[in-house]
Amino acid sequence: VLHGALSPVGGGTCSVLLSHCVTRVPSELLTQSVLLSHRATCHPRAEELQGHRWATFTREEICAYQSQPMAEMWQRCARRVTEAIERVVEFAKRLRGFLELSQHDQIVLLKAGAMEVVLVRMCRAFDAATRTVLFEGKLAGPELFRSLGCPELVASIFDLAQGLSALRCSESELGLLSALLLVNAGRPWLQDRPRVARLQGHLDVAFRLLLRRTRREGLLARLPSPGQLRALCSQHLEQVQAFRRLHPGVVSASFPPLYRELFAADPADVPAGTR
Ligand SMILES: O=C(O)[C@H]1CC[C@H](C(=O)N2CC[C@@]3(S(=O)(=O)c4ccc(F)cc4)c4ccc(OCc5c(F)cccc5Cl)cc4CC[C@@H]23)CC1
C-alpha cells in the first residue's frame, strides 16, 4: 500500500512554488516549503482551529462510545489513524528531496516515523485546559476511549499531547519537527544512510536557524525525547497484538490495508520472494 501511495502517478505531487523572495537564504526557503507542505496536509487546517470553539461530547454521547464493542472502537480508531497517516505520506512526498530517496528508504522512513508525526500533529487539536482532543467532530477526554481496553496507551497518548501543547509550537516548528521525525538517518534498515543524513542535515540547520530567529532555542530541550515517542509506538504495537489475540480475524478482515501493513504485518503476508 505504501509503495503505491509513493508512486508519483498516484497522488501527483505539486512542486511547492515558493513566492519569489530574494531576501531568503536556502534554509529559510526550506523552512517555507516545509511549512507549506505541513499546512497543506494537516487536518483541520490552522485557520479552522483558530476561530472555532469546539463542542465537547455530552454524557450520553460519551456513554454511547463507552458501550461500543471493543472491536468497533478499535476499528474506528484504526480508520482515523490510517487517514492521518495517509496525510503524513502526502506531507513526506512534498518534502524537498524525499522523493529523490530510493523507494525502499522512503518506505523505511515512513514505516518508522509516520505514527510519530501523527502523535505530534495531534497536539494541534488538543485542548490543554480540558485535556480533550478533537475526535469525530467534538472534544473527547481519555474516558471516551475506555472500550478500547488499553487505558495505559490512551493515557500515554494524552500525556504526550498535553506535554506538546504546553510548548505552544508554531506551525513552522511543528512542520520542521515532523520533517525531522521522518527524515531520520538513524532508522534501521536504511540502504543509503549518508543520503538521508544529508537531507536530515539541511532540515536540522533550517530548524535551528528558525529557533534562533524566533528566540525559541529553549524549545529543543523540551521536545518529547525520541525514546518517549518510540515507547509510545511500541506500546501501541503491543496493544495491537493483544487485541488480535482477543479478536482473531478482525484486524485482517476489517482494518485498513495500510494500517495492517504498518502495524500488523503477518509473516504470512510477506510476499514469497522476500521471505
Ligand atoms: O491529519 C492530521 O493533521 C491530524 C488528524 C487527527 C489526528 C489525531 O489526533 N488522531 C488520529 C486518530 C487518533 S484518535 O483521535 O482516534 C485517538 C485515539 C486514541 C486516543 F487516546 C486519542 C485519540 C488516533 C488513533 C489511533 C491511535 O493509535 C492506534 C490505536 C488504534 F489504531 C486502535 C486502538 C487504539 C489505538 Cl491507540 C492513536 C491516535 C492518536 C491520534 C488521533 C492527528 C493528525
PDB file of C-alpha atoms and ligand atoms in Angstrom:
ATOM      1  CA  VAL A   1       0.000   0.000   0.000  1.00  0.00           C
ATOM      2  CA  LEU A   2       2.783   2.403   0.944  1.00  0.00           C
ATOM      3  CA  HIS A   3       4.560   1.550  -2.295  1.00  0.00           C
ATOM      4  CA  GLY A   4       1.517   2.548  -4.297  1.00  0.00           C
ATOM      5  CA  ALA A   5       0.949   5.752  -2.323  1.00  0.00           C
ATOM      6  CA  LEU A   6       4.516   6.846  -3.059  1.00  0.00           C
ATOM      7  CA  SER A   7       4.430   6.291  -6.811  1.00  0.00           C
ATOM      8  CA  PRO A   8       4.421   9.739  -8.498  1.00  0.00           C
ATOM      9  CA  VAL A   9       1.484   8.611 -10.639  1.00  0.00           C
ATOM     10  CA  GLY A  10      -0.639   8.047  -7.567  1.00  0.00           C
ATOM     11  CA  GLY A  11      -1.074  11.347  -5.742  1.00  0.00           C
ATOM     12  CA  GLY A  12       0.689  13.684  -8.157  1.00  0.00           C
ATOM     13  CA  THR A  13       2.909  15.867  -6.045  1.00  0.00           C
ATOM     14  CA  CYS A  14       2.704  19.565  -6.673  1.00  0.00           C
ATOM     15  CA  SER A  15       6.146  21.086  -6.525  1.00  0.00           C
ATOM     16  CA  VAL A  16       5.681  23.778  -3.953  1.00  0.00           C
ATOM     17  CA  LEU A  17       6.037  27.042  -5.825  1.00  0.00           C
ATOM     18  CA  LEU A  18       7.722  29.428  -3.451  1.00  0.00           C
ATOM     19  CA  SER A  19       6.832  33.066  -3.736  1.00  0.00           C
ATOM     20  CA  HIS A  20       9.923  34.805  -5.125  1.00  0.00           C
ATOM     21  CA  CYS A  21      11.667  36.407  -2.172  1.00  0.00           C
ATOM     22  CA  VAL A  22      15.271  37.449  -2.725  1.00  0.00           C
ATOM     23  CA  THR A  23      15.967  38.016   0.960  1.00  0.00           C
ATOM     24  CA  ARG A  24      15.530  34.367   1.898  1.00  0.00           C
ATOM     25  CA  VAL A  25      18.581  32.135   2.260  1.00  0.00           C
ATOM     26  CA  PRO A  26      18.403  28.427   1.315  1.00  0.00           C
ATOM     27  CA  SER A  27      17.468  27.316   4.846  1.00  0.00           C
ATOM     28  CA  GLU A  28      14.663  29.904   5.024  1.00  0.00           C
ATOM     29  CA  LEU A  29      13.390  28.678   1.635  1.00  0.00           C
ATOM     30  CA  LEU A  30      13.479  25.137   3.000  1.00  0.00           C
ATOM     31  CA  THR A  31      11.582  26.220   6.133  1.00  0.00           C
ATOM     32  CA  GLN A  32       8.987  27.967   3.987  1.00  0.00           C
ATOM     33  CA  SER A  33       8.495  24.915   1.766  1.00  0.00           C
ATOM     34  CA  VAL A  34       8.191  22.587   4.786  1.00  0.00           C
ATOM     35  CA  LEU A  35       5.618  24.954   6.325  1.00  0.00           C
ATOM     36  CA  LEU A  36       3.572  24.965   3.084  1.00  0.00           C
ATOM     37  CA  SER A  37       3.665  21.142   2.905  1.00  0.00           C
ATOM     38  CA  HIS A  38       2.689  20.900   6.583  1.00  0.00           C
ATOM     39  CA  ARG A  39      -0.193  23.358   6.218  1.00  0.00           C
ATOM     40  CA  ALA A  40      -1.457  21.641   3.076  1.00  0.00           C
ATOM     41  CA  THR A  41      -1.581  18.182   4.694  1.00  0.00           C
ATOM     42  CA  CYS A  42      -2.786  18.893   8.265  1.00  0.00           C
ATOM     43  CA  HIS A  43      -6.392  18.417   9.319  1.00  0.00           C
ATOM     44  CA  PRO A  44      -8.087  20.530  10.484  1.00  0.00           C
ATOM     45  CA  ARG A  45      -6.276  23.417   8.835  1.00  0.00           C
ATOM     46  CA  ALA A  46      -4.777  26.079  11.129  1.00  0.00           C
ATOM     47  CA  GLU A  47      -7.479  28.585  10.102  1.00  0.00           C
ATOM     48  CA  GLU A  48     -10.246  26.158  11.131  1.00  0.00           C
ATOM     49  CA  LEU A  49      -8.604  25.612  14.519  1.00  0.00           C
ATOM     50  CA  GLN A  50      -8.213  29.293  15.395  1.00  0.00           C
ATOM     51  CA  GLY A  51     -11.756  30.658  15.176  1.00  0.00           C
ATOM     52  CA  HIS A  52     -13.654  27.517  16.055  1.00  0.00           C
ATOM     53  CA  ARG A  53     -14.969  26.850  19.595  1.00  0.00           C
ATOM     54  CA  TRP A  54     -15.292  23.054  19.528  1.00  0.00           C
ATOM     55  CA  ALA A  55     -18.137  21.424  21.473  1.00  0.00           C
ATOM     56  CA  THR A  56     -17.465  18.634  23.971  1.00  0.00           C
ATOM     57  CA  PHE A  57     -19.390  15.362  23.934  1.00  0.00           C
ATOM     58  CA  THR A  58     -22.451  15.131  26.190  1.00  0.00           C
ATOM     59  CA  ARG A  59     -22.584  12.481  28.913  1.00  0.00           C
ATOM     60  CA  GLU A  60     -24.967  10.425  26.802  1.00  0.00           C
ATOM     61  CA  GLU A  61     -22.626  10.565  23.798  1.00  0.00           C
ATOM     62  CA  ILE A  62     -19.649   9.531  25.961  1.00  0.00           C
ATOM     63  CA  CYS A  63     -21.680   6.629  27.380  1.00  0.00           C
ATOM     64  CA  ALA A  64     -22.571   5.574  23.848  1.00  0.00           C
ATOM     65  CA  TYR A  65     -18.859   5.431  22.898  1.00  0.00           C
ATOM     66  CA  GLN A  66     -18.022   3.606  26.143  1.00  0.00           C
ATOM     67  CA  SER A  67     -20.641   0.936  25.438  1.00  0.00           C
ATOM     68  CA  GLN A  68     -19.368   0.316  21.900  1.00  0.00           C
ATOM     69  CA  PRO A  69     -17.948  -3.175  21.422  1.00  0.00           C
ATOM     70  CA  MET A  70     -14.128  -3.175  21.683  1.00  0.00           C
ATOM     71  CA  ALA A  71     -13.721  -4.319  18.068  1.00  0.00           C
ATOM     72  CA  GLU A  72     -15.957  -1.477  16.825  1.00  0.00           C
ATOM     73  CA  MET A  73     -13.985   1.198  18.698  1.00  0.00           C
ATOM     74  CA  TRP A  74     -10.654  -0.265  17.587  1.00  0.00           C
ATOM     75  CA  GLN A  75     -11.857  -0.235  14.004  1.00  0.00           C
ATOM     76  CA  ARG A  76     -12.922   3.430  14.296  1.00  0.00           C
ATOM     77  CA  CYS A  77      -9.550   4.477  15.701  1.00  0.00           C
ATOM     78  CA  ALA A  78      -7.639   2.368  13.190  1.00  0.00           C
ATOM     79  CA  ARG A  79      -9.549   4.034  10.362  1.00  0.00           C
ATOM     80  CA  ARG A  80      -8.905   7.520  11.723  1.00  0.00           C
ATOM     81  CA  VAL A  81      -5.206   6.941  12.351  1.00  0.00           C
ATOM     82  CA  THR A  82      -4.856   5.484   8.834  1.00  0.00           C
ATOM     83  CA  GLU A  83      -6.427   8.621   7.314  1.00  0.00           C
ATOM     84  CA  ALA A  84      -3.976  10.691   9.371  1.00  0.00           C
ATOM     85  CA  ILE A  85      -1.058   8.548   8.190  1.00  0.00           C
ATOM     86  CA  GLU A  86      -2.137   8.987   4.556  1.00  0.00           C
ATOM     87  CA  ARG A  87      -1.859  12.762   5.077  1.00  0.00           C
ATOM     88  CA  VAL A  88       1.616  12.245   6.572  1.00  0.00           C
ATOM     89  CA  VAL A  89       2.601  10.269   3.430  1.00  0.00           C
ATOM     90  CA  GLU A  90       1.408  13.241   1.341  1.00  0.00           C
ATOM     91  CA  PHE A  91       3.447  15.576   3.577  1.00  0.00           C
ATOM     92  CA  ALA A  92       6.555  13.403   3.026  1.00  0.00           C
ATOM     93  CA  LYS A  93       6.044  13.390  -0.762  1.00  0.00           C
ATOM     94  CA  ARG A  94       6.056  17.205  -0.725  1.00  0.00           C
ATOM     95  CA  LEU A  95       9.254  17.402   1.324  1.00  0.00           C
ATOM     96  CA  ARG A  96      12.006  18.604  -0.983  1.00  0.00           C
ATOM     97  CA  GLY A  97      14.425  15.708  -1.506  1.00  0.00           C
ATOM     98  CA  PHE A  98      12.231  12.958  -0.019  1.00  0.00           C
ATOM     99  CA  LEU A  99      11.020  11.567  -3.353  1.00  0.00           C
ATOM    100  CA  GLU A 100      14.658  11.588  -4.585  1.00  0.00           C
ATOM    101  CA  LEU A 101      15.478   8.940  -1.957  1.00  0.00           C
ATOM    102  CA  SER A 102      15.108   5.310  -3.067  1.00  0.00           C
ATOM    103  CA  GLN A 103      11.560   3.910  -2.766  1.00  0.00           C
ATOM    104  CA  HIS A 104      12.966   1.411  -0.275  1.00  0.00           C
ATOM    105  CA  ASP A 105      14.295   4.156   2.015  1.00  0.00           C
ATOM    106  CA  GLN A 106      11.116   6.261   1.631  1.00  0.00           C
ATOM    107  CA  ILE A 107       9.110   3.252   2.877  1.00  0.00           C
ATOM    108  CA  VAL A 108      11.571   2.525   5.698  1.00  0.00           C
ATOM    109  CA  LEU A 109      11.350   6.160   6.901  1.00  0.00           C
ATOM    110  CA  LEU A 110       7.539   6.267   6.700  1.00  0.00           C
ATOM    111  CA  LYS A 111       7.086   2.896   8.438  1.00  0.00           C
ATOM    112  CA  ALA A 112       9.282   4.088  11.307  1.00  0.00           C
ATOM    113  CA  GLY A 113       8.159   7.712  11.564  1.00  0.00           C
ATOM    114  CA  ALA A 114       4.592   8.225  10.282  1.00  0.00           C
ATOM    115  CA  MET A 115       2.896   7.319  13.583  1.00  0.00           C
ATOM    116  CA  GLU A 116       5.267   9.636  15.482  1.00  0.00           C
ATOM    117  CA  VAL A 117       4.258  12.501  13.177  1.00  0.00           C
ATOM    118  CA  VAL A 118       0.546  11.702  13.743  1.00  0.00           C
ATOM    119  CA  LEU A 119       1.091  11.794  17.507  1.00  0.00           C
ATOM    120  CA  VAL A 120       2.901  15.161  17.233  1.00  0.00           C
ATOM    121  CA  ARG A 121       0.189  16.552  14.936  1.00  0.00           C
ATOM    122  CA  MET A 122      -2.457  15.532  17.483  1.00  0.00           C
ATOM    123  CA  CYS A 123      -1.416  18.425  19.757  1.00  0.00           C
ATOM    124  CA  ARG A 124      -2.798  20.898  17.190  1.00  0.00           C
ATOM    125  CA  ALA A 125      -6.354  19.733  18.009  1.00  0.00           C
ATOM    126  CA  PHE A 126      -5.754  19.174  21.721  1.00  0.00           C
ATOM    127  CA  ASP A 127      -7.263  21.433  24.400  1.00  0.00           C
ATOM    128  CA  ALA A 128      -4.867  21.503  27.369  1.00  0.00           C
ATOM    129  CA  ALA A 129      -7.367  23.278  29.648  1.00  0.00           C
ATOM    130  CA  THR A 130      -9.831  20.362  29.475  1.00  0.00           C
ATOM    131  CA  ARG A 131      -7.340  17.632  28.457  1.00  0.00           C
ATOM    132  CA  THR A 132      -9.550  16.790  25.478  1.00  0.00           C
ATOM    133  CA  VAL A 133      -8.780  16.043  21.835  1.00  0.00           C
ATOM    134  CA  LEU A 134     -10.845  16.547  18.702  1.00  0.00           C
ATOM    135  CA  PHE A 135     -12.436  13.190  17.840  1.00  0.00           C
ATOM    136  CA  GLU A 136     -15.204  12.776  15.251  1.00  0.00           C
ATOM    137  CA  GLY A 137     -16.089  16.492  15.412  1.00  0.00           C
ATOM    138  CA  LYS A 138     -16.134  17.141  19.178  1.00  0.00           C
ATOM    139  CA  LEU A 139     -13.656  17.317  22.062  1.00  0.00           C
ATOM    140  CA  ALA A 140     -13.134  13.967  23.812  1.00  0.00           C
ATOM    141  CA  GLY A 141     -11.325  13.103  27.046  1.00  0.00           C
ATOM    142  CA  PRO A 142      -9.466   9.816  27.662  1.00  0.00           C
ATOM    143  CA  GLU A 143     -12.547   8.274  29.305  1.00  0.00           C
ATOM    144  CA  LEU A 144     -14.343   8.275  25.952  1.00  0.00           C
ATOM    145  CA  PHE A 145     -11.859   5.633  24.674  1.00  0.00           C
ATOM    146  CA  ARG A 146     -12.495   3.224  27.581  1.00  0.00           C
ATOM    147  CA  SER A 147     -13.931   0.460  25.380  1.00  0.00           C
ATOM    148  CA  LEU A 148     -10.569   0.167  23.566  1.00  0.00           C
ATOM    149  CA  GLY A 149      -9.350  -1.701  26.625  1.00  0.00           C
ATOM    150  CA  CYS A 150      -5.896  -0.058  26.606  1.00  0.00           C
ATOM    151  CA  PRO A 151      -6.089   2.663  29.294  1.00  0.00           C
ATOM    152  CA  GLU A 152      -2.306   2.973  29.726  1.00  0.00           C
ATOM    153  CA  LEU A 153      -1.756   3.559  25.996  1.00  0.00           C
ATOM    154  CA  VAL A 154      -4.601   6.098  25.908  1.00  0.00           C
ATOM    155  CA  ALA A 155      -3.120   7.821  28.969  1.00  0.00           C
ATOM    156  CA  SER A 156       0.336   7.949  27.320  1.00  0.00           C
ATOM    157  CA  ILE A 157      -1.164   9.459  24.169  1.00  0.00           C
ATOM    158  CA  PHE A 158      -2.937  12.162  26.200  1.00  0.00           C
ATOM    159  CA  ASP A 159       0.202  12.824  28.264  1.00  0.00           C
ATOM    160  CA  LEU A 160       2.216  13.350  25.084  1.00  0.00           C
ATOM    161  CA  ALA A 161      -0.418  15.691  23.638  1.00  0.00           C
ATOM    162  CA  GLN A 162      -0.551  17.590  26.944  1.00  0.00           C
ATOM    163  CA  GLY A 163       3.231  17.992  27.017  1.00  0.00           C
ATOM    164  CA  LEU A 164       3.432  19.074  23.389  1.00  0.00           C
ATOM    165  CA  SER A 165       0.581  21.579  23.598  1.00  0.00           C
ATOM    166  CA  ALA A 166       2.282  23.186  26.629  1.00  0.00           C
ATOM    167  CA  LEU A 167       5.187  24.080  24.290  1.00  0.00           C
ATOM    168  CA  ARG A 168       2.778  26.155  22.151  1.00  0.00           C
ATOM    169  CA  CYS A 169       4.615  25.253  18.972  1.00  0.00           C
ATOM    170  CA  SER A 170       4.080  27.313  15.820  1.00  0.00           C
ATOM    171  CA  GLU A 171       3.023  25.599  12.599  1.00  0.00           C
ATOM    172  CA  SER A 172       6.592  26.126  11.295  1.00  0.00           C
ATOM    173  CA  GLU A 173       8.047  24.423  14.384  1.00  0.00           C
ATOM    174  CA  LEU A 174       5.580  21.519  14.055  1.00  0.00           C
ATOM    175  CA  GLY A 175       6.309  21.234  10.327  1.00  0.00           C
ATOM    176  CA  LEU A 176      10.099  21.077  10.781  1.00  0.00           C
ATOM    177  CA  LEU A 177       9.754  18.761  13.797  1.00  0.00           C
ATOM    178  CA  SER A 178       7.550  16.447  11.695  1.00  0.00           C
ATOM    179  CA  ALA A 179      10.033  16.540   8.789  1.00  0.00           C
ATOM    180  CA  LEU A 180      12.869  15.617  11.176  1.00  0.00           C
ATOM    181  CA  LEU A 181      10.824  12.742  12.656  1.00  0.00           C
ATOM    182  CA  LEU A 182      10.534  11.329   9.127  1.00  0.00           C
ATOM    183  CA  VAL A 183      13.978  12.152   7.690  1.00  0.00           C
ATOM    184  CA  ASN A 184      15.997  10.359  10.353  1.00  0.00           C
ATOM    185  CA  ALA A 185      19.246   8.702   9.227  1.00  0.00           C
ATOM    186  CA  GLY A 186      19.281   6.671  12.456  1.00  0.00           C
ATOM    187  CA  ARG A 187      16.332   4.484  11.385  1.00  0.00           C
ATOM    188  CA  PRO A 188      17.180   0.777  10.949  1.00  0.00           C
ATOM    189  CA  TRP A 189      17.233  -0.943   7.518  1.00  0.00           C
ATOM    190  CA  LEU A 190      18.163   2.191   5.518  1.00  0.00           C
ATOM    191  CA  GLN A 191      20.084   1.450   2.286  1.00  0.00           C
ATOM    192  CA  ASP A 192      21.585   4.885   1.585  1.00  0.00           C
ATOM    193  CA  ARG A 193      22.110   6.267   5.092  1.00  0.00           C
ATOM    194  CA  PRO A 194      24.515   9.083   4.030  1.00  0.00           C
ATOM    195  CA  ARG A 195      21.914  10.422   1.573  1.00  0.00           C
ATOM    196  CA  VAL A 196      19.234  10.522   4.289  1.00  0.00           C
ATOM    197  CA  ALA A 197      21.758  12.130   6.665  1.00  0.00           C
ATOM    198  CA  ARG A 198      22.411  14.944   4.139  1.00  0.00           C
ATOM    199  CA  LEU A 199      18.704  15.723   3.816  1.00  0.00           C
ATOM    200  CA  GLN A 200      18.315  15.476   7.594  1.00  0.00           C
ATOM    201  CA  GLY A 201      21.240  17.910   7.997  1.00  0.00           C
ATOM    202  CA  HIS A 202      19.573  20.560   5.822  1.00  0.00           C
ATOM    203  CA  LEU A 203      16.338  20.234   7.810  1.00  0.00           C
ATOM    204  CA  ASP A 204      18.252  20.368  11.104  1.00  0.00           C
ATOM    205  CA  VAL A 205      20.043  23.593  10.093  1.00  0.00           C
ATOM    206  CA  ALA A 206      16.726  25.116   8.959  1.00  0.00           C
ATOM    207  CA  PHE A 207      15.077  24.161  12.280  1.00  0.00           C
ATOM    208  CA  ARG A 208      17.934  25.605  14.380  1.00  0.00           C
ATOM    209  CA  LEU A 209      18.012  28.833  12.368  1.00  0.00           C
ATOM    210  CA  LEU A 210      14.229  29.195  12.751  1.00  0.00           C
ATOM    211  CA  LEU A 211      14.536  28.712  16.514  1.00  0.00           C
ATOM    212  CA  ARG A 212      17.352  31.252  16.686  1.00  0.00           C
ATOM    213  CA  ARG A 213      15.479  33.800  14.528  1.00  0.00           C
ATOM    214  CA  THR A 214      12.418  33.482  16.770  1.00  0.00           C
ATOM    215  CA  ARG A 215      14.413  33.233  20.041  1.00  0.00           C
ATOM    216  CA  ARG A 216      12.941  29.781  20.714  1.00  0.00           C
ATOM    217  CA  GLU A 217      16.231  27.854  21.199  1.00  0.00           C
ATOM    218  CA  GLY A 218      14.900  26.614  24.568  1.00  0.00           C
ATOM    219  CA  LEU A 219      12.319  24.506  22.699  1.00  0.00           C
ATOM    220  CA  LEU A 220      14.857  21.835  21.697  1.00  0.00           C
ATOM    221  CA  ALA A 221      15.416  20.688  25.294  1.00  0.00           C
ATOM    222  CA  ARG A 222      11.669  20.487  25.987  1.00  0.00           C
ATOM    223  CA  LEU A 223      10.579  18.434  22.940  1.00  0.00           C
ATOM    224  CA  PRO A 224       9.496  14.847  23.631  1.00  0.00           C
ATOM    225  CA  SER A 225      12.555  12.583  23.557  1.00  0.00           C
ATOM    226  CA  PRO A 226      12.961  10.024  20.746  1.00  0.00           C
ATOM    227  CA  GLY A 227      12.662   7.388  23.496  1.00  0.00           C
ATOM    228  CA  GLN A 228       9.257   8.687  24.595  1.00  0.00           C
ATOM    229  CA  LEU A 229       7.874   8.558  21.044  1.00  0.00           C
ATOM    230  CA  ARG A 230       9.419   5.143  20.419  1.00  0.00           C
ATOM    231  CA  ALA A 231       7.979   3.807  23.703  1.00  0.00           C
ATOM    232  CA  LEU A 232       4.508   5.026  22.731  1.00  0.00           C
ATOM    233  CA  CYS A 233       4.694   3.394  19.300  1.00  0.00           C
ATOM    234  CA  SER A 234       5.845   0.067  20.743  1.00  0.00           C
ATOM    235  CA  GLN A 235       3.105   0.276  23.419  1.00  0.00           C
ATOM    236  CA  HIS A 236       0.663   0.618  20.506  1.00  0.00           C
ATOM    237  CA  LEU A 237       2.157  -2.406  18.726  1.00  0.00           C
ATOM    238  CA  GLU A 238       1.845  -4.488  21.908  1.00  0.00           C
ATOM    239  CA  GLN A 239      -1.805  -3.457  22.231  1.00  0.00           C
ATOM    240  CA  VAL A 240      -2.482  -4.376  18.607  1.00  0.00           C
ATOM    241  CA  GLN A 241      -1.100  -7.865  19.279  1.00  0.00           C
ATOM    242  CA  ALA A 242      -3.204  -8.140  22.467  1.00  0.00           C
ATOM    243  CA  PHE A 243      -6.289  -7.019  20.545  1.00  0.00           C
ATOM    244  CA  ARG A 244      -5.628  -9.583  17.794  1.00  0.00           C
ATOM    245  CA  ARG A 245      -5.407 -12.381  20.378  1.00  0.00           C
ATOM    246  CA  LEU A 246      -8.740 -11.269  21.854  1.00  0.00           C
ATOM    247  CA  HIS A 247     -10.415 -10.835  18.458  1.00  0.00           C
ATOM    248  CA  PRO A 248      -8.739 -13.156  15.941  1.00  0.00           C
ATOM    249  CA  GLY A 249      -9.503 -12.266  12.339  1.00  0.00           C
ATOM    250  CA  VAL A 250     -10.974  -8.795  12.994  1.00  0.00           C
ATOM    251  CA  VAL A 251      -7.797  -6.900  12.031  1.00  0.00           C
ATOM    252  CA  SER A 252      -7.231  -8.849   8.824  1.00  0.00           C
ATOM    253  CA  ALA A 253     -10.945  -8.743   7.951  1.00  0.00           C
ATOM    254  CA  SER A 254     -11.851  -5.120   8.671  1.00  0.00           C
ATOM    255  CA  PHE A 255      -8.856  -2.864   9.357  1.00  0.00           C
ATOM    256  CA  PRO A 256      -7.453  -0.636   6.572  1.00  0.00           C
ATOM    257  CA  PRO A 257      -4.725  -2.334   4.479  1.00  0.00           C
ATOM    258  CA  LEU A 258      -2.251   0.462   5.244  1.00  0.00           C
ATOM    259  CA  TYR A 259      -2.835   0.022   8.981  1.00  0.00           C
ATOM    260  CA  ARG A 260      -2.254  -3.753   8.619  1.00  0.00           C
ATOM    261  CA  GLU A 261       0.909  -3.175   6.596  1.00  0.00           C
ATOM    262  CA  LEU A 262       2.339  -0.787   9.194  1.00  0.00           C
ATOM    263  CA  PHE A 263       1.188  -2.340  12.470  1.00  0.00           C
ATOM    264  CA  ALA A 264       0.022  -5.871  11.890  1.00  0.00           C
ATOM    265  CA  ALA A 265       2.196  -7.356   9.185  1.00  0.00           C
ATOM    266  CA  ASP A 266       1.986 -11.141   9.366  1.00  0.00           C
ATOM    267  CA  PRO A 267       4.938 -13.245   8.211  1.00  0.00           C
ATOM    268  CA  ALA A 268       2.318 -14.928   6.020  1.00  0.00           C
ATOM    269  CA  ASP A 269       1.591 -11.543   4.381  1.00  0.00           C
ATOM    270  CA  VAL A 270       5.179 -11.062   3.256  1.00  0.00           C
ATOM    271  CA  PRO A 271       5.413 -11.772  -0.490  1.00  0.00           C
ATOM    272  CA  ALA A 272       7.028 -15.195  -1.050  1.00  0.00           C
ATOM    273  CA  GLY A 273      10.040 -13.685  -2.842  1.00  0.00           C
ATOM    274  CA  THR A 274      11.224 -11.717   0.186  1.00  0.00           C
ATOM    275  CA  ARG A 275      10.545 -14.292   2.914  1.00  0.00           C
TER     276      ARG A 275
HETATM  277  O1  LIG B   1      -4.169  14.681   9.981  1.00  0.00           O
HETATM  278  C1  LIG B   1      -3.979  15.499  10.906  1.00  0.00           C
HETATM  279  O2  LIG B   1      -3.385  16.597  10.765  1.00  0.00           O
HETATM  280  C2  LIG B   1      -4.428  15.113  12.292  1.00  0.00           C
HETATM  281  C3  LIG B   1      -5.758  14.341  12.251  1.00  0.00           C
HETATM  282  C4  LIG B   1      -6.154  13.867  13.649  1.00  0.00           C
HETATM  283  C5  LIG B   1      -5.022  13.023  14.212  1.00  0.00           C
HETATM  284  C6  LIG B   1      -5.360  12.518  15.601  1.00  0.00           C
HETATM  285  O3  LIG B   1      -5.403  13.256  16.556  1.00  0.00           O
HETATM  286  N1  LIG B   1      -5.567  11.201  15.729  1.00  0.00           N
HETATM  287  C7  LIG B   1      -5.675  10.247  14.650  1.00  0.00           C
HETATM  288  C8  LIG B   1      -6.705   9.310  15.222  1.00  0.00           C
HETATM  289  C9  LIG B   1      -6.320   9.231  16.700  1.00  0.00           C
HETATM  290  S1  LIG B   1      -7.829   9.215  17.648  1.00  0.00           S
HETATM  291  O4  LIG B   1      -8.395  10.510  17.596  1.00  0.00           O
HETATM  292  O5  LIG B   1      -8.647   8.100  17.183  1.00  0.00           O
HETATM  293  C10 LIG B   1      -7.336   8.848  19.269  1.00  0.00           C
HETATM  294  C11 LIG B   1      -7.225   7.524  19.680  1.00  0.00           C
HETATM  295  C12 LIG B   1      -6.825   7.246  20.970  1.00  0.00           C
HETATM  296  C13 LIG B   1      -6.539   8.317  21.833  1.00  0.00           C
HETATM  297  F1  LIG B   1      -6.169   8.065  23.088  1.00  0.00           F
HETATM  298  C14 LIG B   1      -6.642   9.635  21.407  1.00  0.00           C
HETATM  299  C15 LIG B   1      -7.048   9.904  20.120  1.00  0.00           C
HETATM  300  C16 LIG B   1      -5.523   8.000  16.979  1.00  0.00           C
HETATM  301  C17 LIG B   1      -5.990   6.772  16.545  1.00  0.00           C
HETATM  302  C18 LIG B   1      -5.254   5.615  16.830  1.00  0.00           C
HETATM  303  C19 LIG B   1      -4.064   5.737  17.545  1.00  0.00           C
HETATM  304  O6  LIG B   1      -3.253   4.678  17.865  1.00  0.00           O
HETATM  305  C20 LIG B   1      -3.585   3.447  17.365  1.00  0.00           C
HETATM  306  C21 LIG B   1      -4.760   2.830  18.043  1.00  0.00           C
HETATM  307  C22 LIG B   1      -5.605   2.130  17.226  1.00  0.00           C
HETATM  308  F2  LIG B   1      -5.352   2.151  15.942  1.00  0.00           F
HETATM  309  C23 LIG B   1      -6.686   1.432  17.735  1.00  0.00           C
HETATM  310  C24 LIG B   1      -6.915   1.429  19.100  1.00  0.00           C
HETATM  311  C25 LIG B   1      -6.073   2.147  19.957  1.00  0.00           C
HETATM  312  C26 LIG B   1      -5.009   2.856  19.410  1.00  0.00           C
HETATM  313 CL1  LIG B   1      -4.046   3.802  20.453  1.00  0.00          CL
HETATM  314  C27 LIG B   1      -3.621   6.945  18.009  1.00  0.00           C
HETATM  315  C28 LIG B   1      -4.340   8.071  17.730  1.00  0.00           C
HETATM  316  C29 LIG B   1      -3.846   9.355  18.255  1.00  0.00           C
HETATM  317  C30 LIG B   1      -4.058  10.356  17.264  1.00  0.00           C
HETATM  318  C31 LIG B   1      -5.551  10.526  16.985  1.00  0.00           C
HETATM  319  C32 LIG B   1      -3.727  13.797  14.292  1.00  0.00           C
HETATM  320  C33 LIG B   1      -3.333  14.256  12.900  1.00  0.00           C
END
